mmCIF file of C-alpha atoms in Angstrom:
data_model
loop_
_atom_site.group_PDB
_atom_site.id
_atom_site.type_symbol
_atom_site.label_atom_id
_atom_site.label_comp_id
_atom_site.label_asym_id
_atom_site.label_seq_id
_atom_site.Cartn_x
_atom_site.Cartn_y
_atom_site.Cartn_z
ATOM 1 C CA MET A 275 -14.933 11.235 10.634
ATOM 2 C CA THR A 276 -15.801 8.737 13.465
ATOM 3 C CA ARG A 277 -13.784 6.572 15.429
ATOM 4 C CA HIS A 278 -15.743 3.622 13.652
ATOM 5 C CA LEU A 279 -15.251 4.992 10.038
ATOM 6 C CA HIS A 280 -11.491 5.485 10.855
ATOM 7 C CA GLY A 281 -11.420 1.761 11.946
ATOM 8 C CA ILE A 282 -13.219 0.637 8.591
ATOM 9 C CA LEU A 283 -11.113 2.567 6.460
ATOM 10 C CA ALA A 284 -7.923 1.238 8.304
ATOM 11 C CA LEU A 285 -9.049 -2.254 7.651
ATOM 12 C CA LEU A 286 -9.823 -1.559 4.054
ATOM 13 C CA LEU A 287 -6.101 -0.602 3.841
ATOM 14 C CA VAL A 288 -5.207 -3.746 5.188
ATOM 15 C CA THR A 289 -7.054 -5.696 2.948
ATOM 16 C CA LEU A 290 -5.570 -3.887 -0.009
ATOM 17 C CA VAL A 291 -1.929 -4.492 1.209
ATOM 18 C CA TRP A 292 -2.752 -8.197 1.917
ATOM 19 C CA GLY A 293 -3.835 -8.519 -1.597
ATOM 20 C CA THR A 294 -0.576 -7.338 -2.830
ATOM 21 C CA THR A 295 1.495 -10.033 -0.955
ATOM 22 C CA PHE A 296 -0.089 -12.887 -3.107
ATOM 23 C CA PRO A 297 1.732 -11.361 -6.246
ATOM 24 C CA ALA A 298 4.689 -10.230 -4.478
ATOM 25 C CA MET A 299 5.314 -13.560 -3.030
ATOM 26 C CA LYS A 300 4.427 -15.325 -6.378
ATOM 27 C CA ASP A 301 7.286 -13.146 -7.834
ATOM 28 C CA LEU A 302 9.599 -14.444 -5.365
ATOM 29 C CA THR A 303 8.803 -18.198 -5.642
ATOM 30 C CA GLY A 304 10.894 -18.497 -9.061
ATOM 31 C CA HIS A 305 13.916 -17.617 -6.799
ATOM 32 C CA PHE A 306 13.581 -19.048 -3.424
ATOM 33 C CA SER A 307 11.837 -21.901 -1.727
ATOM 34 C CA ALA A 308 8.741 -21.436 0.331
ATOM 35 C CA VAL A 309 10.728 -21.471 3.507
ATOM 36 C CA TRP A 310 13.202 -19.058 2.672
ATOM 37 C CA ILE A 311 10.664 -16.510 1.842
ATOM 38 C CA ILE A 312 8.788 -17.049 5.079
ATOM 39 C CA LEU A 313 12.315 -17.005 7.204
ATOM 40 C CA VAL A 314 13.144 -13.543 5.586
ATOM 41 C CA ARG A 315 9.808 -11.911 5.432
ATOM 42 C CA PHE A 316 9.101 -12.847 9.362
ATOM 43 C CA ALA A 317 12.567 -12.338 10.499
ATOM 44 C CA LEU A 318 12.316 -8.573 9.368
ATOM 45 C CA ALA A 319 9.003 -8.366 10.837
ATOM 46 C CA ALA A 320 10.293 -10.053 14.197
ATOM 47 C CA LEU A 321 13.296 -7.504 14.357
ATOM 48 C CA LEU A 322 11.014 -4.579 14.144
ATOM 49 C CA LEU A 323 8.386 -5.934 16.753
ATOM 50 C CA SER A 324 11.158 -7.298 19.351
ATOM 51 C CA PRO A 325 10.811 -4.418 21.692
ATOM 52 C CA PHE A 326 7.175 -5.537 22.480
ATOM 53 C CA LEU A 327 8.939 -8.642 23.849
ATOM 54 C CA TRP A 328 10.624 -6.697 26.688
ATOM 55 C CA ARG A 329 9.138 -7.524 29.913
ATOM 56 C CA ALA A 330 6.492 -9.676 28.009
ATOM 57 C CA LYS A 331 4.374 -12.050 30.315
ATOM 58 C CA LEU A 332 5.300 -15.764 30.198
ATOM 59 C CA ALA A 333 1.639 -16.539 29.315
ATOM 60 C CA ASP A 334 1.838 -14.215 26.383
ATOM 61 C CA ALA A 335 5.072 -15.257 25.000
ATOM 62 C CA LYS A 336 3.869 -19.149 25.221
ATOM 63 C CA SER A 337 0.682 -18.212 23.241
ATOM 64 C CA GLY A 338 2.548 -16.288 20.644
ATOM 65 C CA ALA A 339 5.032 -19.621 20.270
ATOM 66 C CA ILE A 340 1.914 -21.985 19.829
ATOM 67 C CA LEU A 341 0.300 -19.566 17.486
ATOM 68 C CA GLY A 342 3.565 -19.101 15.671
ATOM 69 C CA GLY A 343 3.978 -22.664 15.188
ATOM 70 C CA LEU A 344 0.441 -23.091 13.360
ATOM 71 C CA LEU A 345 0.987 -19.826 11.353
ATOM 72 C CA PHE A 346 4.456 -21.173 10.177
ATOM 73 C CA PHE A 347 2.311 -24.303 8.428
ATOM 74 C CA CYS A 348 -0.156 -21.801 7.197
ATOM 75 C CA PHE A 349 2.353 -19.985 5.166
ATOM 76 C CA VAL A 350 4.492 -23.208 4.229
ATOM 77 C CA PHE A 351 1.299 -24.582 2.440
ATOM 78 C CA GLN A 352 0.210 -21.142 1.017
ATOM 79 C CA VAL A 353 3.769 -20.340 -0.458
ATOM 80 C CA GLU A 354 4.161 -23.738 -1.846
ATOM 81 C CA GLY A 355 0.834 -23.569 -3.597
ATOM 82 C CA LEU A 356 1.858 -20.257 -4.835
ATOM 83 C CA ALA A 357 4.605 -21.876 -6.820
ATOM 84 C CA LEU A 358 2.323 -24.125 -8.452
ATOM 85 C CA THR A 359 -0.656 -21.907 -9.259
ATOM 86 C CA SER A 360 -1.600 -18.366 -10.081
ATOM 87 C CA SER A 361 -1.588 -15.775 -7.153
ATOM 88 C CA ASN A 362 -5.378 -14.981 -7.925
ATOM 89 C CA ARG A 363 -6.572 -18.562 -7.731
ATOM 90 C CA ASN A 364 -4.371 -19.107 -4.662
ATOM 91 C CA ALA A 365 -5.871 -16.089 -2.990
ATOM 92 C CA PHE A 366 -9.420 -17.061 -3.683
ATOM 93 C CA ILE A 367 -9.042 -20.673 -2.390
ATOM 94 C CA CYS A 368 -6.980 -19.393 0.800
ATOM 95 C CA GLY A 369 -9.731 -17.148 1.598
ATOM 96 C CA LEU A 370 -12.008 -19.854 2.370
ATOM 97 C CA ASN A 371 -10.465 -19.973 5.659
ATOM 98 C CA VAL A 372 -13.374 -18.028 6.971
ATOM 99 C CA LEU A 373 -15.696 -21.006 6.463
ATOM 100 C CA VAL A 374 -13.330 -23.270 8.516
ATOM 101 C CA VAL A 375 -14.123 -21.932 11.702
ATOM 102 C CA PRO A 376 -18.124 -22.631 11.722
ATOM 103 C CA LEU A 377 -17.338 -26.017 10.128
ATOM 104 C CA LEU A 378 -15.247 -26.864 13.123
ATOM 105 C CA GLY A 379 -18.412 -26.720 15.191
ATOM 106 C CA VAL A 380 -19.876 -29.220 12.937
ATOM 107 C CA LEU A 381 -17.341 -31.860 13.691
ATOM 108 C CA ALA A 382 -17.908 -31.160 17.554
ATOM 109 C CA GLY A 383 -21.824 -32.327 16.680
ATOM 110 C CA ARG A 384 -23.380 -28.904 16.086
ATOM 111 C CA LEU A 385 -25.591 -28.780 13.157
ATOM 112 C CA PRO A 386 -24.604 -26.050 10.792
ATOM 113 C CA GLU A 387 -26.833 -22.995 10.346
ATOM 114 C CA ARG A 388 -28.654 -22.327 7.140
ATOM 115 C CA ARG A 389 -26.198 -19.420 6.175
ATOM 116 C CA ILE A 390 -23.125 -21.659 6.621
ATOM 117 C CA VAL A 391 -24.967 -24.337 4.345
ATOM 118 C CA LEU A 392 -25.782 -21.351 1.734
ATOM 119 C CA ALA A 393 -22.220 -20.190 1.989
ATOM 120 C CA LEU A 394 -20.703 -23.816 1.307
ATOM 121 C CA VAL A 395 -23.003 -24.214 -1.886
ATOM 122 C CA MET A 396 -21.914 -20.616 -2.905
ATOM 123 C CA SER A 397 -18.213 -21.541 -2.261
ATOM 124 C CA ILE A 398 -18.218 -24.891 -3.979
ATOM 125 C CA ALA A 399 -19.941 -23.256 -7.091
ATOM 126 C CA GLY A 400 -17.370 -20.687 -7.240
ATOM 127 C CA LEU A 401 -14.607 -23.063 -6.988
ATOM 128 C CA ALA A 402 -15.970 -25.127 -9.938
ATOM 129 C CA ALA A 403 -16.101 -21.790 -11.811
ATOM 130 C CA LEU A 404 -12.423 -20.912 -11.092
ATOM 131 C CA CYS A 405 -11.179 -24.660 -11.896
ATOM 132 C CA TRP A 406 -13.512 -24.384 -15.350
ATOM 133 C CA ASP A 407 -11.676 -21.098 -16.241
ATOM 134 C CA GLY A 408 -8.034 -21.933 -15.013
ATOM 135 C CA GLY A 409 -7.839 -25.721 -15.725
ATOM 136 C CA ALA A 410 -8.480 -28.763 -13.368
ATOM 137 C CA TRP A 411 -7.750 -28.885 -9.696
ATOM 138 C CA GLY A 412 -4.096 -29.368 -9.059
ATOM 139 C CA LEU A 413 -1.597 -29.839 -6.335
ATOM 140 C CA GLY A 414 -1.154 -26.121 -5.882
ATOM 141 C CA ASP A 415 -4.923 -25.897 -5.352
ATOM 142 C CA SER A 416 -4.895 -28.730 -3.041
ATOM 143 C CA LEU A 417 -1.807 -26.919 -0.993
ATOM 144 C CA ALA A 418 -3.959 -23.435 -0.935
ATOM 145 C CA LEU A 419 -6.826 -25.518 0.616
ATOM 146 C CA MET A 420 -4.489 -26.982 3.032
ATOM 147 C CA SER A 421 -3.618 -23.638 3.810
ATOM 148 C CA ALA A 422 -7.188 -22.444 4.397
ATOM 149 C CA LEU A 423 -7.918 -25.325 6.674
ATOM 150 C CA CYS A 424 -4.653 -24.517 8.751
ATOM 151 C CA PHE A 425 -5.775 -20.786 8.853
ATOM 152 C CA GLY A 426 -9.101 -21.678 10.302
ATOM 153 C CA VAL A 427 -7.440 -23.772 13.027
ATOM 154 C CA TYR A 428 -5.186 -20.958 13.499
ATOM 155 C CA ILE A 429 -7.917 -18.259 13.777
ATOM 156 C CA LYS A 430 -9.911 -20.650 16.579
ATOM 157 C CA VAL A 431 -6.919 -21.036 18.710
ATOM 158 C CA MET A 432 -6.288 -17.421 18.208
ATOM 159 C CA GLU A 433 -9.656 -16.759 19.677
ATOM 160 C CA VAL A 434 -9.187 -18.799 22.635
ATOM 161 C CA ARG A 435 -5.625 -17.618 23.214
ATOM 162 C CA THR A 436 -6.040 -13.711 22.886
ATOM 163 C CA ARG A 437 -8.915 -13.715 25.291
ATOM 164 C CA SER A 438 -6.463 -14.165 28.058
ATOM 165 C CA ALA A 439 -3.623 -12.086 26.838
ATOM 166 C CA THR A 440 -2.212 -9.365 28.789
ATOM 167 C CA ARG A 441 -0.740 -7.547 25.628
ATOM 168 C CA LEU A 442 -1.712 -8.371 22.298
ATOM 169 C CA LEU A 443 1.359 -6.939 20.525
ATOM 170 C CA SER A 444 3.463 -9.158 22.786
ATOM 171 C CA VAL A 445 1.643 -12.049 21.590
ATOM 172 C CA THR A 446 1.906 -10.911 18.064
ATOM 173 C CA ALA A 447 5.828 -10.341 18.428
ATOM 174 C CA SER A 448 6.161 -13.596 19.933
ATOM 175 C CA GLN A 449 4.308 -15.685 17.423
ATOM 176 C CA ILE A 450 5.910 -13.833 14.556
ATOM 177 C CA GLY A 451 9.420 -14.560 16.159
ATOM 178 C CA THR A 452 8.413 -18.062 16.458
ATOM 179 C CA VAL A 453 7.452 -18.427 12.649
ATOM 180 C CA ALA A 454 10.654 -17.233 11.768
ATOM 181 C CA LEU A 455 12.613 -19.677 14.268
ATOM 182 C CA CYS A 456 10.454 -22.361 12.643
ATOM 183 C CA ALA A 457 11.589 -21.509 9.357
ATOM 184 C CA MET A 458 15.159 -21.594 10.235
ATOM 185 C CA VAL A 459 15.126 -25.070 11.792
ATOM 186 C CA TRP A 460 13.168 -25.974 9.077
ATOM 187 C CA LEU A 461 15.994 -24.766 6.509
ATOM 188 C CA LEU A 462 18.976 -26.291 8.635
ATOM 189 C CA ALA A 463 17.267 -29.709 8.934
ATOM 190 C CA ARG A 464 16.026 -29.893 5.140
ATOM 191 C CA GLU A 465 17.228 -27.607 2.748
ATOM 192 C CA VAL A 466 20.835 -26.551 3.752
ATOM 193 C CA PRO A 467 23.474 -29.487 3.050
ATOM 194 C CA GLY A 468 25.202 -30.862 6.379
ATOM 195 C CA ASP A 469 28.805 -30.219 4.828
ATOM 196 C CA ALA A 470 30.050 -27.023 6.231
ATOM 197 C CA ALA A 471 31.515 -25.837 2.921
ATOM 198 C CA ALA A 472 28.397 -26.573 0.682
ATOM 199 C CA ARG A 473 26.296 -25.039 3.717
ATOM 200 C CA GLY A 474 28.297 -21.883 3.289
ATOM 201 C CA ALA A 475 28.101 -21.951 -0.265
ATOM 202 C CA ARG A 476 24.270 -22.406 -0.295
ATOM 203 C CA ILE A 477 23.837 -19.674 2.127
ATOM 204 C CA GLY A 478 26.169 -17.398 0.474
ATOM 205 C CA GLY A 479 24.050 -17.985 -2.851
ATOM 206 C CA VAL A 480 20.831 -17.215 -1.197
ATOM 207 C CA VAL A 481 22.004 -14.038 0.367
ATOM 208 C CA THR A 482 23.116 -12.832 -2.910
ATOM 209 C CA ALA A 483 19.781 -13.373 -4.185
ATOM 210 C CA ILE A 484 18.079 -11.908 -1.473
ATOM 211 C CA GLY A 485 20.176 -8.687 -2.118
ATOM 212 C CA GLN A 486 18.826 -8.794 -5.750
ATOM 213 C CA HIS A 487 15.061 -8.901 -4.368
ATOM 214 C CA VAL A 488 15.487 -6.821 -1.104
ATOM 215 C CA TRP A 489 12.793 -4.433 -1.884
ATOM 216 C CA ASN A 490 10.562 -7.129 -2.486
ATOM 217 C CA PHE A 491 11.462 -8.727 0.849
ATOM 218 C CA ALA A 492 11.498 -5.232 2.707
ATOM 219 C CA TYR A 493 7.884 -4.501 1.502
ATOM 220 C CA LEU A 494 6.728 -8.005 2.666
ATOM 221 C CA GLY A 495 8.433 -7.693 5.747
ATOM 222 C CA VAL A 496 8.106 -4.148 7.246
ATOM 223 C CA ILE A 497 4.994 -2.786 5.519
ATOM 224 C CA ALA A 498 3.137 -6.104 4.695
ATOM 225 C CA THR A 499 3.583 -7.970 8.115
ATOM 226 C CA ALA A 500 5.108 -5.377 10.864
ATOM 227 C CA ALA A 501 3.232 -2.454 9.947
ATOM 228 C CA ILE A 502 -0.085 -3.737 8.629
ATOM 229 C CA ILE A 503 -0.304 -6.163 11.622
ATOM 230 C CA SER A 504 0.001 -3.073 13.834
ATOM 231 C CA LEU A 505 -2.715 -1.160 11.706
ATOM 232 C CA GLN A 506 -5.049 -4.283 11.824
ATOM 233 C CA THR A 507 -4.939 -4.240 15.646
ATOM 234 C CA TRP A 508 -5.753 -0.629 15.718
ATOM 235 C CA GLY A 509 -8.704 -0.726 13.068
ATOM 236 C CA GLN A 510 -10.049 -3.833 14.820
ATOM 237 C CA SER A 511 -10.360 -2.075 18.172
ATOM 238 C CA ARG A 512 -12.761 0.489 16.386
ATOM 239 C CA THR A 513 -14.798 -2.170 14.721
ATOM 240 C CA THR A 514 -16.799 -5.341 15.351
ATOM 241 C CA ALA A 515 -15.628 -8.819 14.321
ATOM 242 C CA ASN A 516 -18.144 -9.458 11.853
ATOM 243 C CA GLU A 517 -17.547 -6.073 10.099
ATOM 244 C CA ALA A 518 -13.672 -6.768 9.821
ATOM 245 C CA ALA A 519 -14.521 -10.443 8.535
ATOM 246 C CA VAL A 520 -16.966 -8.753 5.723
ATOM 247 C CA VAL A 521 -13.938 -6.366 4.664
ATOM 248 C CA TYR A 522 -11.401 -9.159 4.822
ATOM 249 C CA ALA A 523 -13.709 -11.171 2.294
ATOM 250 C CA PHE A 524 -12.543 -8.704 -0.400
ATOM 251 C CA GLU A 525 -8.843 -9.732 -0.098
ATOM 252 C CA PRO A 526 -8.944 -12.297 -2.839
ATOM 253 C CA ALA A 527 -10.347 -9.626 -5.156
ATOM 254 C CA ALA A 528 -7.515 -7.363 -4.165
ATOM 255 C CA ALA A 529 -5.079 -10.004 -5.073
ATOM 256 C CA ALA A 530 -6.519 -10.803 -8.375
ATOM 257 C CA PHE A 531 -6.388 -6.937 -9.258
ATOM 258 C CA PHE A 532 -2.808 -6.677 -8.054
ATOM 259 C CA GLY A 533 -1.842 -10.002 -9.930
ATOM 260 C CA TYR A 534 -3.178 -8.481 -12.987
ATOM 261 C CA PHE A 535 -0.843 -5.335 -12.796
ATOM 262 C CA TRP A 536 2.060 -6.933 -10.984
ATOM 263 C CA LEU A 537 2.397 -10.205 -13.025
ATOM 264 C CA GLY A 538 0.114 -9.730 -15.832
ATOM 265 C CA GLU A 539 -2.291 -12.581 -14.598
ATOM 266 C CA ALA A 540 -5.850 -12.293 -16.122
ATOM 267 C CA MET A 541 -8.994 -13.897 -15.490
ATOM 268 C CA THR A 542 -12.126 -14.440 -17.801
ATOM 269 C CA ALA A 543 -15.569 -13.439 -16.904
ATOM 270 C CA ARG A 544 -16.193 -17.171 -15.805
ATOM 271 C CA GLY A 545 -13.272 -16.676 -13.489
ATOM 272 C CA TRP A 546 -14.425 -13.409 -12.071
ATOM 273 C CA LEU A 547 -17.975 -15.088 -11.673
ATOM 274 C CA GLY A 548 -16.488 -17.887 -9.511
ATOM 275 C CA GLY A 549 -14.425 -15.223 -7.487
ATOM 276 C CA LEU A 550 -17.616 -13.335 -7.041
ATOM 277 C CA LEU A 551 -19.340 -16.265 -5.597
ATOM 278 C CA LEU A 552 -16.447 -17.445 -3.444
ATOM 279 C CA ILE A 553 -16.432 -13.677 -1.860
ATOM 280 C CA SER A 554 -20.163 -13.811 -1.408
ATOM 281 C CA GLY A 555 -19.871 -17.177 0.305
ATOM 282 C CA MET A 556 -17.458 -15.614 2.609
ATOM 283 C CA ILE A 557 -19.758 -12.848 3.603
ATOM 284 C CA VAL A 558 -22.815 -14.954 3.766
ATOM 285 C CA SER A 559 -20.833 -17.050 6.249
ATOM 286 C CA GLN A 560 -20.273 -14.215 8.666
ATOM 287 C CA TRP A 561 -23.672 -12.638 8.335
ATOM 288 C CA ASN A 562 -25.258 -12.268 11.793
ATOM 289 C CA SER A 563 -22.742 -14.653 13.146
ATOM 290 C CA GLU A 564 -22.172 -14.903 17.013
ATOM 291 C CA ARG A 565 -19.889 -12.067 18.005
ATOM 292 C CA ARG A 566 -16.347 -12.901 18.339
ATOM 293 C CA PRO A 567 -13.362 -10.791 19.769
ATOM 294 C CA ALA A 568 -11.784 -8.673 17.050
ATOM 295 C CA ALA A 569 -8.495 -10.365 17.623
ATOM 296 C CA ALA A 570 -9.742 -13.833 16.850
ATOM 297 C CA LEU A 571 -9.358 -12.540 13.066
ATOM 298 C CA ALA A 572 -6.054 -13.289 11.490
ATOM 299 C CA PRO A 573 -3.965 -12.132 8.283
ATOM 300 C CA GLU A 574 -3.196 -13.979 5.610
#
């Protein structure tokens, strides 16, 4: 088996695991706010990746902090949207982030290529089919779309920052730690009461609830974040960015598959048609696109 095929298989595994994170987080939204889920997930991952911060270059730590701040809002919108809609619908809409990067070029004054126009038409048709199948467009869908937009900006900033990185894993560890730190600051400022007694009771109640869902959080933090990001880095070093983008386009389908078995969420034939159109649009958007560094692609 060639080095290239090893990389493709690794990215397929990454995509499958990413697909499980949607039902896993959806399951938790009934017990925790979005920011509590983000804090626990990324704090666990940051703890595991903290050795890569040892003797990290200041520039790498700074890049990670900028990316982490953006990634925090990506996940806030995504998880808040998950609480208001199905995990498979959320995954399909969030997957539109691959279209955001070329659309940023349109805002900069560059006319879109024909493949981008075709991808947009297919994606809009796919969204129409999904909404026809699962009800009218709602707040949860708008939050998922905001997440896709944020992820697109995040990917573009990552493309610039990783080109000058000394150690990619140092940047990764820094950004994951920054996400956890942002979540902690957000909680202290907005969700945890100011009174010491009330704050202690609130945190104590959340810690108890976390203990009841410890395996879910352990899976998200250890497997789906720390381990999978490391595997993603390894796999993308053996493939091209466009190949990776095409593999990642199947993440929403994986989310729908696991959502059915994990949460019992089902899709009709019209819903699957919408999902197929969205995935096709994602693939077309990457077809013969200009080469980008593998690190420019980001996990959901």
